[in-house]
Amino acid sequence: MAAAPAQAGTGCLVVRNPGLLLVRGLQDFLDRPLVFRPFGAPPRDAAAVIGWGLKGVALRAKAAAERFRLPYLALEDGFLRSIAPGADEGPLSLCVDDLGIYYDAHAPSRLEAAIAAQHTAAQRQRADALADAWRAARVSKYNHAREVAAPIAGAYTLVVDQTFGDASIAYGMASAASFMHMLEAALDEHPALPVLLKTHPDVIAGRKRAHFGALTPAQAARVTLLGANAHPPALIEAAAGVYVVTSQMGFEALLWGRPVRTFGMPFYAGWGLTRDELPAPERRRTAHAVALADLTHAALVDYLRCIDPETRQRCEPERLVDWMGLQRRMRERFPAQVQAVAFSTWKQPIARAFFGGSLLRFVEQAEPLATDEARAVWGRGPNVAAATAAQRLEAPLLRVEDGFLRSVGLGANLVKPLSWVIDRRGMYYDATAPSDLEALLEAREFDTALLVRARALRAAIVASGVTKYNVGAGAWQRPQDAKRVILVPGQVENDASIAWGAPGVRTNLGLLQAVRESNPGAWIVYKPHPDVLAGKRPGHAEIEASRQWCDEIVTGVPIHRLFEQVDELQVLTSLAGFEALLRGLPVTCHGSPFYAGWGLTQDVLDHPRRTRRLTLDELVAGALIVYPTYVSRTTGAFTTPERALFELSHWDETTTPAEPATIRLLRTLKRWRDAWRGPR
């Protein structure tokens, strides 16, 4: 069985170094309260002293633990740390070790003990599945950089640099000289292969120094330096072999099934899984053969403490791999640079989140595009024509709009959205031309798992009462003598969905008149649009005029409360028709919204491009799962529709708590200090 996790009594954990207080979310990983005691004796109920690794000020914390006869818990970033490196983004996995630390090959550690322990068949199966998930998600320790193809055609040897002075080098029985020895070995042992030399992200960011300076002419003839900030999976996947000193990329290369040559003694060396320059410590010579599954389970399951980034609760590594895989997929969707045309100042930070992974260049008017740059515009406004005329044919034009699960409160009130749609073909409300949504609804094969997920999402939406804007708090009672009640949701009449999706009737009064003429005996309820009622959009004057065509005007009532009591909806292009379909209500469309023409609505107009007959779950899968982009208001990162629904249902509970003023000040001072010191 795997080694037991670190234990440290039942009291508080003592922090000696104020720098630990700057580790975002540190308390989430630990089972005890933290007490900052930089000097003097620890509190009576102290369970242990904690420090970051074994270097610098951490050694003073370790000495204090020994002096006061308390355990010392060494902390380090986990092997799946975060999206981006740096202190501003806290770790999502952490190593907590009361025996040593994983990178110290001179002494035992909890990870070393876990690797040496025998794992059950079930544990090995889990480890194999976790390695499969790691590769499928294409994750690494840091996950902010884009994947790039190796700048070498054909096979190559990958040599991995590290930051100068990294603690894992000396503690891994290596030195700065080991790096040049590694490079020479890679050149000598594979004389027919070029070498790709990868620099560490912190070096590229200017925070740290590299080990390699100028190469000799003979080395430079075969070595290609990768100075760009490239995500590792594509580089590892294409490599014939991977050479490391103590870098974690050696462990990741094992997960990818690549041969690994080590020139230090990292935690994954010395077990028979790598070809090692150094002899393994006696501790690693176990009585049984260590398989890759043993190493994987020990490193990712037994040793790591993982935090769900959205709930801040402890989680299994599979959950973290899944979440980080979502970030990776979403961050690779668009070109590395996007020209964002005429986005308001308020929308710009929102756009940066929804286009995460791409660098946004905000301009007032469309400008010539750089190489491999896309252009983004809001909806189908006047910028589109100019943008389309100026763009290269091969450059994508990305049209942006609010999604269908948006917020609690109106966009006109500057309430940040949880979802946007970003469409390469057109826009979902433009019935005059295809859109990405129409294309996927027409052609996508929805597998069973996706349909099961869509059915569960639909049920959860109905149960929660969530709609697009989630405004209003009043109640409404259906008339007792009404045999048939029709709800007619009003729209903003200059809305783009009417301009591009309603070629016949185009006004609220026209819609009400059509509904009344075809349903003379029904009780017609008219609900004006919330933006109009709030005075944010034109149309308030027509509300009184609508009384001649309806029996009742309802305001201030959440629309889902009306859904519960009416018999059907009749709409122009309102999203309320889609929300009614989710609840099993009949819907008649007088325009061409995205959900019309698929056999789920009664349609006044024809939809010749929409030839497929969809089930409701297929419509939900396309419109709410595949098509939109969701960004969590808790993490600011990409999320799922299920999480967006949770945040809408718990709006006041899912804001990100502000850091204490003292911590913000310490963090600012640290940034200034790091900037003054420069690369180290």
XYZ file of C-alpha atoms in Angstrom:
680
model
C 0.000 0.000 0.000
C 1.049 3.623 -0.476
C 2.773 5.517 2.309
C 0.586 7.251 4.864
C 0.023 10.970 4.335
C 1.761 13.534 6.477
C 0.249 13.974 9.938
C 0.913 16.772 12.406
C -1.203 16.718 15.525
C -4.458 18.581 15.900
C -3.438 22.177 16.634
C -2.440 25.158 14.504
C 0.354 25.426 11.948
C 2.994 28.036 12.671
C 4.153 30.378 9.900
C 7.563 31.994 10.483
C 8.039 33.581 7.049
C 5.590 36.342 5.986
C 6.145 35.314 2.370
C 4.005 32.226 2.991
C 1.051 34.497 3.692
C 1.238 35.602 0.059
C 0.576 32.112 -1.289
C -2.980 32.474 -2.556
C -5.343 29.892 -1.109
C -2.716 28.232 1.106
C -5.237 27.671 3.892
C -7.421 25.623 1.525
C -4.803 22.863 1.375
C -4.167 22.568 5.100
C -6.319 20.952 7.729
C -5.294 23.328 10.492
C -5.529 27.086 11.117
C -2.415 29.152 10.358
C -0.802 31.348 13.004
C 1.846 33.875 12.001
C 4.577 33.830 14.652
C 7.809 35.167 13.078
C 9.724 35.228 16.380
C 9.644 33.562 19.749
C 7.933 30.416 20.941
C 5.016 28.981 19.004
C 1.513 28.850 20.533
C 0.771 26.092 23.026
C -1.508 24.275 20.587
C 0.993 24.342 17.703
C 0.988 21.102 15.715
C 3.837 21.886 13.351
C 5.908 24.609 11.726
C 5.488 25.041 7.985
C 7.929 26.391 5.420
C 8.365 26.515 1.670
C 10.672 23.650 0.783
C 14.183 23.471 2.199
C 15.806 26.625 0.877
C 16.612 30.053 2.325
C 14.190 31.275 4.985
C 12.588 27.819 5.069
C 15.737 26.520 6.750
C 15.147 28.952 9.616
C 11.595 27.666 9.956
C 12.926 24.098 9.990
C 15.480 25.037 12.647
C 12.722 26.616 14.755
C 10.673 23.427 14.480
C 13.626 21.395 15.727
C 14.296 23.868 18.538
C 10.725 23.678 19.809
C 10.452 19.933 19.119
C 7.703 20.277 16.568
C 7.305 18.537 13.214
C 8.353 20.541 10.169
C 6.054 20.407 7.142
C 7.777 21.266 3.891
C 5.445 22.752 1.276
C 6.027 22.947 -2.473
C 4.044 23.594 -5.626
C 2.345 20.486 -6.933
C 2.992 18.851 -10.294
C -0.185 20.336 -11.816
C 0.161 23.804 -10.355
C -1.907 26.437 -12.140
C -2.690 28.114 -15.422
C 0.151 30.633 -15.168
C 3.306 30.698 -13.035
C 3.982 33.411 -10.506
C 2.859 34.505 -7.082
C -0.267 36.223 -8.364
C -1.833 32.905 -9.298
C -1.942 30.514 -6.376
C -1.238 26.794 -6.699
C -4.042 24.326 -7.336
C -1.993 21.409 -6.067
C 0.483 21.314 -3.241
C 3.038 18.899 -1.837
C 2.960 18.667 1.966
C 5.740 16.537 3.382
C 6.665 15.894 7.033
C 9.506 13.530 6.111
C 11.485 15.525 3.547
C 10.575 16.988 0.176
C 10.264 15.246 -3.167
C 13.220 16.952 -4.877
C 15.740 16.172 -2.115
C 17.439 12.955 -3.206
C 19.771 13.036 -0.201
C 17.032 12.103 2.258
C 13.722 10.202 2.357
C 10.440 11.890 1.447
C 6.801 10.897 1.568
C 6.776 10.701 -2.222
C 9.762 8.372 -2.288
C 8.061 6.119 0.248
C 4.851 6.144 -1.791
C 6.702 5.152 -4.969
C 8.450 2.286 -3.183
C 5.187 0.979 -1.724
C 3.290 -1.697 -3.600
C 0.046 -0.558 -5.200
C -3.024 -2.667 -5.767
C -4.321 -3.592 -9.195
C -7.144 -1.069 -8.783
C -4.670 1.681 -7.884
C -2.551 0.884 -10.926
C -5.621 0.952 -13.161
C -6.536 4.332 -11.729
C -2.995 5.563 -12.360
C -3.100 4.379 -15.977
C -6.443 6.125 -16.489
C -5.044 9.276 -14.884
C -2.039 9.204 -17.224
C -4.435 8.797 -20.168
C -6.443 11.784 -18.904
C -3.255 13.829 -18.464
C -2.311 13.242 -22.103
C -5.848 13.796 -23.406
C -6.094 17.092 -21.489
C -2.579 18.046 -22.667
C -1.717 19.551 -19.301
C 1.571 20.369 -17.654
C 2.745 22.034 -14.444
C 1.936 25.465 -15.921
C -0.765 25.806 -18.553
C -0.808 29.382 -19.820
C 1.381 29.054 -22.905
C 0.143 28.004 -26.315
C 1.203 24.809 -27.994
C 3.593 25.376 -30.861
C 5.051 22.935 -33.323
C 8.734 22.218 -32.825
C 10.880 24.425 -35.077
C 12.575 21.267 -36.338
C 11.279 19.004 -39.083
C 11.347 15.315 -38.254
C 12.755 13.568 -35.201
C 14.787 15.411 -32.586
C 16.120 15.107 -29.058
C 14.527 17.412 -26.491
C 16.900 18.924 -23.915
C 15.277 20.791 -21.029
C 16.890 23.735 -19.249
C 15.889 24.891 -15.755
C 16.171 28.155 -13.862
C 19.615 28.922 -12.487
C 19.854 28.100 -8.792
C 16.632 26.082 -8.677
C 16.573 24.134 -5.412
C 15.849 20.842 -7.159
C 19.269 20.929 -8.873
C 21.556 20.842 -5.840
C 19.121 18.739 -3.814
C 18.893 16.454 -6.847
C 22.655 15.736 -6.666
C 23.425 17.930 -9.689
C 25.011 21.293 -10.406
C 25.183 23.958 -13.085
C 27.840 21.847 -14.832
C 25.320 19.029 -15.222
C 23.463 21.021 -17.861
C 26.377 21.302 -20.272
C 27.174 17.642 -19.644
C 23.551 16.820 -20.507
C 23.721 18.769 -23.770
C 26.978 17.127 -24.817
C 25.512 13.686 -24.052
C 22.415 14.417 -26.132
C 24.611 15.429 -29.063
C 26.971 12.453 -28.704
C 24.364 9.765 -28.067
C 22.160 10.790 -30.995
C 24.621 11.978 -33.654
C 21.990 11.815 -36.390
C 19.395 13.906 -34.564
C 19.163 17.652 -34.039
C 18.619 18.936 -30.516
C 15.788 21.200 -29.381
C 16.797 23.123 -26.261
C 13.786 24.350 -24.261
C 14.063 27.305 -21.896
C 12.092 27.537 -18.636
C 8.962 29.812 -18.616
C 10.341 31.904 -15.742
C 13.428 32.674 -17.847
C 11.263 33.759 -20.772
C 9.213 35.932 -18.398
C 12.410 37.634 -17.219
C 12.114 36.433 -13.628
C 15.026 33.944 -13.623
C 18.316 33.107 -15.380
C 19.041 30.173 -17.670
C 21.987 27.764 -17.539
C 22.970 28.003 -21.178
C 24.721 31.018 -22.584
C 26.568 31.126 -25.889
C 27.011 27.733 -27.542
C 30.152 26.597 -29.342
C 29.992 26.615 -33.157
C 29.783 22.810 -33.171
C 26.891 22.847 -30.707
C 25.087 25.683 -32.444
C 25.179 23.770 -35.729
C 22.881 21.097 -34.284
C 21.064 22.878 -31.456
C 17.894 24.913 -31.929
C 17.033 27.129 -28.983
C 13.316 27.397 -28.275
C 13.048 30.849 -26.754
C 9.287 31.106 -27.129
C 6.981 30.293 -24.259
C 5.696 26.960 -25.583
C 3.390 24.520 -23.806
C 5.353 21.262 -23.390
C 3.003 18.451 -24.583
C 3.511 18.959 -28.332
C 7.287 19.165 -27.832
C 7.388 16.002 -25.708
C 4.990 14.126 -27.970
C 7.188 14.635 -31.042
C 10.554 14.017 -29.328
C 12.560 10.851 -29.897
C 13.981 11.221 -26.394
C 13.973 13.710 -23.524
C 17.085 14.794 -21.608
C 16.725 16.449 -18.206
C 18.678 17.232 -15.080
C 15.864 17.308 -12.518
C 13.058 19.043 -14.458
C 9.458 17.860 -13.984
C 9.309 17.553 -17.762
C 11.109 14.247 -17.345
C 8.163 12.917 -15.353
C 5.752 14.287 -17.942
C 7.778 12.627 -20.706
C 7.328 9.289 -18.921
C 3.568 9.899 -18.882
C 3.810 10.439 -22.654
C 5.776 7.203 -23.076
C 9.031 8.863 -24.124
C 12.557 7.627 -23.225
C 14.013 9.817 -20.482
C 17.685 10.396 -19.684
C 18.500 12.100 -16.364
C 21.640 13.927 -15.212
C 20.487 14.559 -11.666
C 18.383 12.457 -9.313
C 14.792 13.739 -9.602
C 11.999 11.880 -7.807
C 11.192 9.747 -10.877
C 14.818 8.602 -11.440
C 16.488 5.585 -9.901
C 13.466 3.294 -10.186
C 14.352 1.618 -13.470
C 12.034 3.807 -15.546
C 14.725 6.223 -16.769
C 18.323 5.989 -17.995
C 20.289 7.731 -15.268
C 23.739 9.286 -15.252
C 23.923 9.058 -11.450
C 23.608 5.969 -9.257
C 20.321 5.699 -7.404
C 20.232 6.023 -3.604
C 20.016 2.706 -1.811
C 16.509 3.644 -0.655
C 15.240 3.400 -4.225
C 16.433 -0.144 -4.767
C 13.186 -1.866 -3.864
C 12.491 -5.569 -3.624
C 9.856 -5.293 -6.347
C 9.911 -3.698 -9.750
C 8.433 -0.206 -9.850
C 6.068 0.268 -12.770
C 5.109 3.598 -14.300
C 1.653 3.159 -12.758
C 3.262 3.006 -9.288
C 5.147 6.224 -9.956
C 2.043 7.921 -11.379
C -0.209 6.932 -8.484
C 2.386 7.974 -5.931
C 3.077 11.359 -7.539
C -0.442 12.390 -8.534
C -2.700 10.588 -6.045
C -0.778 9.674 -2.883
C 1.422 12.748 -2.609
C -0.536 15.667 -4.027
C -3.164 17.733 -2.301
C -5.451 19.188 -4.944
C -7.982 22.007 -4.706
C -11.040 22.372 -6.880
C -10.510 25.886 -8.284
C -14.247 26.615 -8.332
C -15.321 25.334 -4.923
C -11.969 25.735 -3.123
C -12.574 22.326 -1.589
C -10.075 19.485 -1.613
C -10.550 17.307 -4.671
C -9.090 14.330 -6.473
C -6.398 14.894 -9.134
C -8.797 13.706 -11.844
C -11.035 16.715 -11.203
C -8.080 19.094 -11.467
C -6.852 17.450 -14.690
C -10.361 17.736 -16.142
C -10.686 21.422 -15.211
C -7.226 22.268 -16.493
C -7.940 20.347 -19.686
C -10.941 22.618 -20.257
C -8.667 25.638 -19.866
C -6.215 24.175 -22.365
C -8.891 23.450 -24.981
C -10.478 26.868 -24.673
C -7.165 28.718 -24.739
C -6.181 27.123 -28.045
C -9.377 27.953 -29.981
C -8.337 31.201 -31.609
C -5.121 32.671 -33.037
C -2.501 33.910 -30.607
C -3.465 37.519 -31.348
C -6.949 38.965 -31.849
C -7.781 42.492 -33.011
C -10.877 43.542 -31.047
C -12.725 46.317 -32.870
C -14.757 48.965 -31.016
C -15.132 47.121 -27.723
C -16.214 49.521 -24.997
C -13.934 50.172 -22.056
C -16.331 48.208 -19.860
C -16.246 45.178 -22.180
C -12.473 45.051 -22.607
C -11.545 43.159 -19.408
C -14.490 40.832 -20.040
C -13.202 40.191 -23.550
C -9.755 39.319 -22.184
C -11.328 36.607 -20.038
C -13.494 35.137 -22.804
C -10.567 35.189 -25.243
C -8.162 33.749 -22.658
C -5.110 32.287 -24.367
C -5.052 35.015 -27.028
C -3.533 38.479 -26.757
C -6.184 41.110 -27.502
C -5.349 44.298 -29.371
C -8.168 46.812 -28.878
C -8.753 49.295 -31.706
C -11.546 51.768 -32.488
C -11.659 50.987 -36.209
C -10.628 47.895 -38.132
C -6.926 47.979 -38.990
C -4.783 45.743 -41.221
C -4.316 42.378 -39.577
C -0.961 41.033 -38.489
C 0.120 37.563 -39.548
C -1.989 34.873 -37.854
C -4.257 37.481 -36.265
C -8.044 37.246 -36.083
C -10.556 40.059 -35.793
C -13.372 40.194 -33.229
C -16.431 42.441 -33.448
C -19.547 42.758 -31.338
C -22.579 41.203 -32.991
C -23.597 42.443 -36.421
C -23.061 46.155 -35.930
C -21.710 48.676 -38.434
C -18.117 47.590 -37.723
C -18.665 44.255 -39.430
C -18.825 45.554 -43.000
C -15.602 47.528 -42.636
C -13.902 44.676 -40.834
C -14.914 42.156 -43.461
C -13.725 44.379 -46.303
C -10.329 44.910 -44.677
C -9.541 41.396 -43.504
C -7.530 38.764 -45.321
C -9.639 35.888 -46.584
C -7.867 33.337 -44.409
C -8.233 35.356 -41.198
C -11.263 34.468 -39.081
C -13.848 37.110 -38.239
C -15.174 36.388 -34.767
C -18.604 37.778 -33.920
C -19.365 38.093 -30.228
C -22.638 38.274 -28.307
C -24.035 37.518 -24.864
C -24.843 33.869 -24.251
C -28.094 32.268 -23.163
C -27.231 31.839 -19.462
C -25.978 35.335 -18.840
C -26.282 36.918 -15.413
C -28.470 38.073 -12.568
C -29.334 41.535 -13.818
C -29.372 43.272 -17.181
C -26.450 43.823 -19.485
C -27.680 47.399 -19.858
C -26.881 47.819 -16.148
C -23.287 46.679 -16.798
C -23.713 43.343 -15.018
C -20.860 41.102 -16.142
C -21.926 38.051 -18.146
C -21.129 34.429 -17.394
C -21.430 33.437 -21.042
C -20.620 34.772 -24.478
C -20.974 33.169 -27.872
C -18.100 33.621 -30.326
C -19.078 32.658 -33.859
C -16.820 32.252 -36.906
C -19.586 31.861 -39.519
C -22.210 34.405 -38.561
C -24.358 34.902 -35.484
C -27.053 32.713 -33.993
C -29.785 35.357 -34.315
C -29.009 36.144 -37.983
C -31.357 33.926 -39.958
C -30.171 35.372 -43.277
C -26.927 33.362 -43.188
C -25.518 30.251 -41.494
C -23.922 30.443 -38.055
C -21.722 28.055 -36.099
C -24.759 27.149 -34.009
C -26.923 26.400 -37.041
C -24.108 24.354 -38.607
C -23.580 22.184 -35.546
C -27.327 21.678 -35.047
C -27.637 20.669 -38.708
C -24.654 18.296 -38.846
C -23.291 17.420 -35.383
C -23.610 13.835 -34.203
C -24.441 14.087 -30.510
C -23.125 11.069 -28.599
C -24.991 9.424 -25.760
C -22.848 10.948 -23.018
C -23.456 14.462 -24.334
C -27.206 13.890 -24.580
C -27.335 12.524 -21.034
C -25.471 15.619 -19.909
C -27.876 17.864 -21.853
C -30.906 16.176 -20.294
C -29.474 16.664 -16.793
C -28.612 20.299 -17.541
C -32.115 20.982 -18.831
C -33.652 19.438 -15.706
C -31.364 21.504 -13.489
C -32.257 24.728 -15.316
C -35.965 24.048 -14.936
C -35.582 23.159 -11.258
C -33.545 26.295 -10.539
C -35.836 28.688 -12.391
C -32.818 30.290 -14.072
C -33.347 32.277 -17.295
C -31.099 34.660 -19.259
C -31.308 37.731 -17.018
C -33.042 36.446 -13.852
C -34.769 39.718 -12.934
C -38.009 40.416 -11.070
C -39.371 39.147 -7.781
C -43.148 39.468 -8.027
C -45.896 36.841 -8.307
C -48.678 36.264 -10.822
C -51.913 34.291 -10.613
C -53.500 32.709 -13.651
C -57.124 33.849 -14.114
C -59.391 31.107 -12.798
C -61.810 31.204 -15.717
C -59.115 31.297 -18.453
C -59.185 28.110 -20.512
C -56.119 28.907 -22.628
C -53.412 31.358 -21.611
C -50.815 32.543 -24.129
C -47.720 34.413 -22.978
C -46.258 36.933 -25.437
C -42.807 38.166 -24.360
C -41.914 41.616 -25.610
C -38.574 42.442 -27.168
C -36.482 45.528 -27.730
C -37.640 46.428 -31.227
C -34.281 47.715 -32.434
C -32.630 44.513 -31.243
C -30.406 42.795 -33.799
C -32.337 39.524 -33.467
C -35.432 41.253 -34.908
C -33.473 43.085 -37.590
C -31.853 39.847 -38.776
C -34.391 37.234 -37.736
C -37.883 38.665 -38.277
C -38.544 39.366 -41.977
C -42.328 39.559 -41.480
C -43.822 40.888 -38.252
C -41.176 43.085 -36.612
C -42.881 44.902 -33.717
C -44.383 43.915 -30.391
C -47.729 45.440 -31.372
C -47.669 43.569 -34.662
C -46.959 40.319 -32.844
C -49.764 40.903 -30.326
C -52.184 41.698 -33.115
C -51.249 38.509 -34.991
C -51.645 36.427 -31.833
C -55.026 37.990 -31.007
C -56.387 37.551 -34.534
C -55.450 33.862 -34.632
C -56.529 33.186 -31.020
C -59.654 35.287 -30.350
C -60.786 33.303 -27.324
C -57.443 33.000 -25.510
C -56.269 34.997 -22.488
C -53.208 36.821 -23.794
C -50.567 37.958 -21.311
C -47.991 40.462 -22.525
C -44.685 40.811 -20.679
C -42.658 43.847 -21.845
C -38.899 43.434 -22.087
C -37.032 44.250 -18.822
C -34.654 46.678 -20.590
C -37.643 48.654 -21.886
C -39.301 48.731 -18.477
C -36.026 49.887 -16.929
C -35.824 52.753 -19.423
C -32.557 51.419 -20.836
C -33.956 50.773 -24.318
C -36.666 52.487 -26.426
C -40.263 51.216 -26.560
C -41.866 52.329 -23.321
C -44.571 54.329 -25.122
C -45.966 51.281 -26.931
C -46.709 49.413 -23.689
C -50.000 51.261 -23.138
C -50.960 50.842 -26.806
C -50.556 47.092 -26.437
C -53.595 46.846 -24.148
C -55.979 46.734 -27.128
C -54.413 43.430 -28.260
C -53.894 41.636 -24.942
C -55.853 40.874 -21.804
C -53.148 41.609 -19.280
C -49.766 43.301 -19.036
C -47.411 41.723 -16.497
C -44.288 43.458 -15.155
C -41.930 42.687 -12.301
C -42.602 38.946 -12.386
C -39.754 36.501 -13.181
C -40.595 34.892 -16.480
C -40.076 31.375 -15.152
C -43.010 32.003 -12.786
C -45.182 32.715 -15.808
C -43.936 29.569 -17.550
C -45.392 27.563 -14.682
C -48.942 28.828 -15.312
C -49.373 29.534 -19.033
C -50.312 27.068 -21.771
C -48.023 28.274 -24.557
C -45.766 31.061 -25.815
C -45.858 33.018 -29.037
C -42.723 34.969 -29.907
C -40.897 36.855 -32.592
C -37.296 35.795 -31.884
C -37.210 36.051 -28.075
C -34.951 33.705 -26.131
C -37.996 33.169 -23.899
C -39.246 30.740 -26.552
C -36.159 28.572 -26.061
C -36.520 28.805 -22.288
C -40.160 27.708 -22.649
C -39.126 24.705 -24.765
C -36.832 23.620 -21.933
C -39.934 23.442 -19.753
C -41.997 21.495 -22.273
C -44.277 24.369 -23.309
C -45.595 24.700 -26.887
C -43.971 27.613 -28.722
C -45.068 29.395 -31.885
C -42.400 31.438 -33.680
C -43.391 34.381 -35.876
C -39.725 35.020 -36.687
C -36.675 32.792 -37.182
C -34.874 32.381 -33.849
C -32.090 29.793 -33.634
C -34.408 27.198 -32.077
C -37.053 27.382 -34.829
C -37.153 25.127 -37.879
C -35.950 21.956 -36.157
C -39.361 20.378 -35.561
C -39.682 21.547 -31.958
C -41.781 24.691 -32.579
C -44.785 25.792 -34.596
C -43.291 28.044 -37.260
C -45.007 30.797 -39.227
C -41.989 31.099 -41.559
C -40.043 28.527 -43.573
C -36.430 27.593 -42.711
C -35.013 25.898 -45.805
C -31.437 25.482 -44.472
C -32.658 23.676 -41.343
C -33.520 20.233 -42.675
C -32.810 18.132 -39.614
C -35.388 17.131 -36.993
C -33.877 17.516 -33.539
C -34.779 16.207 -30.138
C -34.940 18.735 -27.327
C -31.810 17.254 -25.759
C -29.910 17.693 -29.028
C -30.973 21.327 -29.162
C -29.847 21.841 -25.556
C -26.530 20.083 -26.194
C -25.780 22.343 -29.137
C -27.103 25.632 -27.787
C -26.009 25.411 -24.137
C -23.027 23.045 -24.037
C -21.128 23.070 -27.332
C -21.746 26.576 -28.701
C -21.254 29.092 -25.850
C -18.185 30.053 -23.861
C -18.584 30.275 -20.082
C -16.348 32.161 -17.662
C -16.712 31.703 -13.914
C -17.187 34.793 -11.772
C -15.451 32.871 -8.961
C -12.216 32.004 -10.773
C -12.254 34.276 -13.823
C -11.353 31.163 -15.845
C -13.327 29.087 -18.323
C -16.043 26.916 -16.867
C -18.939 24.646 -17.784
C -22.628 25.441 -18.226
C -23.323 23.380 -15.118
C -21.052 25.598 -13.039
C -22.488 28.729 -14.671
C -25.947 27.538 -13.652
C -24.740 27.021 -10.079
C -23.269 30.521 -9.980
C -26.487 32.003 -11.338
C -28.466 30.117 -8.706
C -26.074 31.250 -5.935
C -25.223 34.678 -7.301
C -24.533 36.400 -3.990
C -22.427 33.498 -2.728
C -20.012 33.093 -5.631
C -18.134 36.371 -5.697
C -14.388 36.141 -5.239
C -13.530 37.374 -1.714
C -11.167 40.320 -1.559
C -7.777 39.783 0.054
C -7.082 41.562 3.344
C -5.443 44.965 2.916
C -2.271 43.760 4.659
C -1.836 40.916 2.206
C -2.461 43.223 -0.755
C 0.221 45.582 0.565
C 2.713 42.737 1.073
C 2.002 41.471 -2.430
C 2.594 44.934 -3.915
C 5.873 45.311 -2.019
C 6.994 41.904 -3.261
C 6.284 42.897 -6.879
C 8.356 46.060 -6.425
C 11.187 44.090 -4.847
C 11.185 41.481 -7.629
C 11.143 44.192 -10.295
C 14.074 45.962 -8.612
C 16.121 42.766 -8.325
C 15.540 41.749 -11.928
C 16.185 38.203 -13.224
C 17.992 35.886 -10.813
